[in-house]
XYZ file of C-alpha atoms in Angstrom:
336
model
C -0.171 -3.924 -5.107
C -2.804 -6.581 -5.665
C -4.703 -5.369 -8.728
C -7.475 -7.867 -7.972
C -8.150 -6.445 -4.546
C -11.829 -5.656 -4.082
C -12.335 -1.893 -3.965
C -16.117 -1.944 -4.116
C -18.096 0.005 -1.538
C -19.537 -2.383 1.051
C -23.165 -3.340 0.629
C -25.616 -3.094 3.489
C -25.992 -6.198 5.621
C -29.434 -7.505 6.417
C -30.360 -6.272 9.864
C -33.200 -7.344 12.101
C -35.248 -4.175 12.268
C -38.313 -3.700 14.428
C -41.167 -2.484 12.261
C -43.519 -1.869 15.185
C -43.444 1.587 16.771
C -41.310 1.069 19.883
C -40.191 4.629 20.608
C -40.439 6.295 24.004
C -42.393 9.157 22.401
C -45.727 9.066 20.536
C -45.884 8.859 16.761
C -46.846 12.040 14.921
C -49.565 12.175 12.284
C -47.673 15.029 10.611
C -44.852 12.832 9.309
C -44.277 9.616 7.402
C -41.939 7.134 9.059
C -39.901 4.224 7.700
C -36.763 2.253 8.506
C -33.643 2.668 6.351
C -30.081 1.336 6.391
C -26.754 2.561 5.036
C -23.089 1.596 5.299
C -20.235 3.655 6.699
C -16.656 3.777 5.455
C -15.683 0.957 7.812
C -18.279 -1.380 6.356
C -20.674 -1.187 9.316
C -24.361 -1.137 8.384
C -26.249 1.553 10.273
C -29.974 1.440 11.028
C -32.046 4.614 11.012
C -35.585 5.900 11.240
C -36.491 8.296 8.435
C -39.107 10.975 9.053
C -40.624 12.911 6.139
C -43.260 15.674 6.322
C -46.620 14.350 5.095
C -47.031 17.300 2.729
C -43.469 17.175 1.393
C -42.857 18.157 -2.206
C -39.674 18.382 -4.240
C -36.148 18.196 -2.819
C -36.024 18.872 0.900
C -33.300 20.039 3.259
C -32.196 17.062 5.365
C -30.841 16.557 8.877
C -29.148 13.494 10.406
C -29.570 13.109 14.170
C -27.862 10.923 16.759
C -27.301 10.730 20.502
C -27.183 10.883 23.410
C -23.997 8.887 23.965
C -25.144 5.392 24.926
C -28.736 5.941 23.797
C -30.653 4.616 20.785
C -32.747 6.219 18.062
C -35.958 5.231 19.827
C -35.111 7.745 22.537
C -34.100 11.408 22.303
C -32.662 11.460 18.768
C -35.895 10.089 17.322
C -37.891 12.745 19.117
C -35.664 15.478 17.688
C -35.882 13.971 14.200
C -39.673 13.734 14.320
C -40.055 17.278 15.633
C -37.830 18.684 12.888
C -39.689 16.679 10.246
C -42.895 18.308 11.464
C -41.174 21.602 10.669
C -40.428 20.696 7.059
C -37.138 18.792 7.054
C -36.449 15.245 5.920
C -34.663 13.683 8.881
C -33.039 10.470 9.964
C -32.251 9.359 13.502
C -29.602 6.636 13.434
C -28.064 4.167 15.837
C -24.268 4.532 15.922
C -21.989 1.687 14.886
C -22.066 -1.348 17.206
C -25.209 -0.192 19.040
C -28.985 -0.488 18.877
C -30.252 -1.978 15.644
C -27.084 -1.053 13.749
C -24.514 -3.656 12.823
C -20.882 -4.116 13.740
C -18.975 -6.364 16.101
C -18.177 -6.337 18.913
C -21.310 -4.839 20.366
C -21.356 -1.719 22.533
C -17.958 -0.364 21.587
C -17.398 3.351 20.967
C -14.745 4.971 18.791
C -13.947 8.666 18.306
C -12.991 7.925 14.693
C -15.735 5.507 13.652
C -18.463 7.470 15.412
C -17.381 10.664 13.665
C -17.534 8.754 10.381
C -21.065 7.610 11.242
C -22.273 11.187 10.699
C -20.475 11.451 7.368
C -21.985 8.123 6.319
C -25.401 9.571 7.106
C -24.550 12.494 4.837
C -23.479 10.037 2.110
C -26.861 8.351 2.398
C -28.899 11.539 2.446
C -26.972 13.011 -0.476
C -28.245 10.369 -2.911
C -31.896 10.320 -1.832
C -34.202 11.526 -4.620
C -36.193 13.741 -2.256
C -33.157 15.414 -0.644
C -31.303 18.501 -1.798
C -27.678 17.357 -1.444
C -26.519 20.949 -0.995
C -28.768 21.438 2.043
C -27.738 18.818 4.598
C -27.205 19.404 8.306
C -26.609 17.259 11.365
C -27.674 17.362 15.002
C -25.980 15.641 17.917
C -27.240 15.307 21.474
C -25.092 14.965 24.608
C -21.826 13.172 23.691
C -22.967 13.116 20.110
C -23.139 16.910 20.167
C -19.369 17.039 20.408
C -19.022 14.295 17.810
C -21.315 16.251 15.472
C -19.096 19.333 15.645
C -16.028 17.158 15.090
C -17.735 15.631 12.047
C -18.550 19.087 10.685
C -14.906 20.163 11.036
C -13.923 17.186 8.894
C -16.812 17.216 6.407
C -17.623 20.493 4.604
C -20.746 18.947 3.048
C -22.364 19.475 6.462
C -23.726 22.973 5.996
C -25.215 23.452 9.478
C -24.642 21.657 12.789
C -26.593 21.758 16.036
C -25.068 20.411 19.247
C -27.674 20.079 21.986
C -26.707 19.704 25.662
C -23.273 18.614 24.404
C -20.419 16.738 25.999
C -16.809 16.728 24.874
C -16.246 12.990 25.309
C -12.489 13.305 24.872
C -12.189 15.927 27.621
C -14.414 14.214 30.158
C -12.752 10.828 29.582
C -9.230 12.198 29.922
C -9.853 14.751 32.667
C -12.922 13.570 34.563
C -15.926 15.740 35.303
C -15.076 19.411 35.755
C -11.422 18.457 35.005
C -11.043 17.068 38.520
C -8.758 14.241 37.315
C -6.659 16.294 34.929
C -3.208 14.897 35.698
C -0.787 12.503 34.030
C -0.801 10.375 37.192
C -4.571 9.839 37.107
C -4.683 9.290 33.352
C -1.891 6.733 33.519
C -3.652 4.896 36.343
C -6.826 4.837 34.272
C -4.946 3.610 31.184
C -3.356 0.843 33.235
C -6.731 -0.304 34.559
C -8.287 -0.271 31.102
C -5.561 -2.271 29.368
C -5.540 -4.773 32.226
C -9.286 -5.150 31.683
C -8.499 -5.719 28.014
C -6.267 -8.629 28.985
C -9.051 -10.067 31.140
C -11.535 -9.693 28.310
C -9.201 -11.545 25.956
C -8.621 -14.274 28.523
C -12.332 -14.672 29.211
C -13.416 -14.433 25.587
C -15.993 -11.756 26.328
C -16.134 -8.034 27.054
C -16.850 -6.662 30.486
C -19.641 -4.097 30.401
C -19.217 -0.863 32.306
C -22.854 -0.739 33.376
C -25.485 1.775 32.324
C -26.983 4.390 34.604
C -26.592 3.189 38.168
C -29.719 1.524 39.574
C -30.776 1.629 42.329
C -29.432 5.079 43.058
C -27.101 5.527 46.033
C -28.037 8.375 48.328
C -24.875 10.380 47.655
C -24.875 10.585 43.839
C -24.774 14.025 42.180
C -28.035 15.524 40.966
C -27.135 14.972 37.318
C -26.888 11.221 37.922
C -30.378 11.348 39.434
C -31.485 13.188 36.288
C -30.016 10.442 34.101
C -31.830 7.827 36.188
C -35.109 9.718 35.838
C -34.780 9.449 32.054
C -33.059 6.162 31.269
C -34.377 3.973 34.095
C -38.041 4.977 34.115
C -40.851 4.697 31.556
C -40.046 8.263 30.519
C -37.001 7.103 28.534
C -36.176 3.444 29.186
C -35.496 1.335 26.109
C -34.209 -2.254 26.177
C -31.675 -1.652 23.380
C -30.190 1.403 25.089
C -26.873 0.838 26.813
C -27.592 3.630 29.261
C -30.876 1.949 30.188
C -29.239 -1.482 30.578
C -25.609 -2.605 30.989
C -23.683 0.136 29.233
C -20.626 0.203 26.999
C -17.803 -2.292 26.930
C -15.519 -1.137 29.744
C -12.525 -0.655 27.467
C -14.407 1.616 25.041
C -13.231 4.733 26.830
C -9.517 4.062 26.198
C -9.162 5.787 22.782
C -11.062 8.854 23.973
C -8.285 9.495 26.493
C -5.696 9.856 23.727
C -7.815 11.660 21.131
C -8.695 15.352 21.254
C -11.729 16.716 19.475
C -11.804 20.334 18.259
C -8.084 20.863 17.577
C -9.115 22.446 14.278
C -12.399 23.955 15.467
C -11.212 27.409 14.406
C -11.091 26.142 10.797
C -14.770 25.172 10.674
C -16.375 27.512 8.157
C -19.948 26.218 8.175
C -22.631 27.187 10.661
C -22.905 25.840 14.226
C -25.525 26.303 16.928
C -24.757 25.074 20.443
C -27.839 24.720 22.658
C -27.352 24.285 26.394
C -29.320 24.647 29.573
C -27.921 27.036 32.147
C -28.572 24.474 34.903
C -26.795 21.648 33.047
C -23.735 20.103 34.671
C -22.374 19.865 31.099
C -22.764 23.583 30.343
C -19.013 24.130 30.600
C -18.413 21.854 27.598
C -20.653 23.933 25.350
C -19.164 27.244 26.465
C -15.594 25.998 25.977
C -16.228 24.698 22.462
C -18.152 27.808 21.447
C -15.113 29.884 22.426
C -13.004 27.892 19.946
C -15.283 28.575 16.973
C -14.808 31.483 14.593
C -17.223 33.387 12.384
C -20.551 35.175 12.499
C -22.390 31.944 11.680
C -21.565 30.430 15.088
C -24.250 30.802 17.755
C -24.831 29.696 21.316
C -28.349 29.488 22.695
C -28.693 29.157 26.467
C -31.996 27.745 27.701
C -32.991 29.264 31.014
C -33.625 26.904 33.939
C -32.902 23.788 31.858
C -30.801 20.857 33.079
C -28.824 18.506 30.879
C -31.579 15.906 30.606
C -34.330 18.495 30.159
C -33.022 18.863 26.608
C -33.470 15.141 25.966
C -37.256 15.209 25.776
C -38.869 18.202 27.469
C -40.942 19.767 24.703
C -41.493 22.804 26.908
C -37.724 23.300 27.193
C -36.155 22.213 23.878
C -36.160 25.280 21.584
C -37.261 23.454 18.440
C -38.542 26.611 16.743
C -35.176 28.337 17.218
C -33.327 25.229 16.024
C -35.576 25.066 12.971
C -34.980 28.750 12.255
C -31.221 28.175 12.426
C -31.426 25.383 9.861
C -33.715 27.421 7.659
C -31.169 30.237 7.682
C -28.091 28.153 6.945
C -29.498 25.377 4.788
C -30.362 27.852 2.086
C -30.123 26.962 -1.574
C -26.656 27.924 -2.872
């Protein structure tokens, strides 16, 4: 063993952070806002927006927010963070590794392992803030990051309460297709073959092929949920130039590890509280119901929002049950 090997925790890299308000939602006069950075266990510097109630005093309960999968903190996660800060929590909305204003190379690559660690890194950061009660930290994930949030909570008992809103299980949908329509070894092997062949092309070309964000213009025959994605990511309602879903998407090969990685294998061992929030009109509703069935304990809840689609829970203030979410955190982020 090399006794001189550097074992120091990585220091944050200098990132180019936009100080101007460039969110897709209006700023609130009920919170203070500032940019922060922190480093995950893989040495990637993450960029976040911190929201603090204007009348905050003492050590506050804190919540880290991320998602949807392929979005940035200037979109839905920032809205959630600001709304929860208005309700008394210190919150951060962060860009995952390799995306948005966060660091890491190559750009626009996803990882079931690193992205799960991103949530724990956020907990590391929050735990040492002078105005945070380290025993009262929760997380919230939206869409694909809802599933990642629950996976992070299984692995990290410091996370006392987790909310998954309009969640996807990214490992299930990648391996099986939507509604498990491609759930066969033959189809998975064909997909693996295509992805690794693309990896060879990327290496040969010296650059990564992007999978493309939300399709634009929309073909006539796309499912309604794709139209819903377009109505958010490709219009002024939710478009952001740093968002992969709004622009050219993930690297095409990013989906490969999700095919061979299963979230929730130990979901029954998760002791801390979970709230799954889903719309009954969401195409993704089956993910939330399936994961809820795996959880054990009286502190696990599922809240179904009537007449809400998947994307309604991205930004519809008349649909997102922020008061119920806040009440859940208030119940389970109690002082020990």
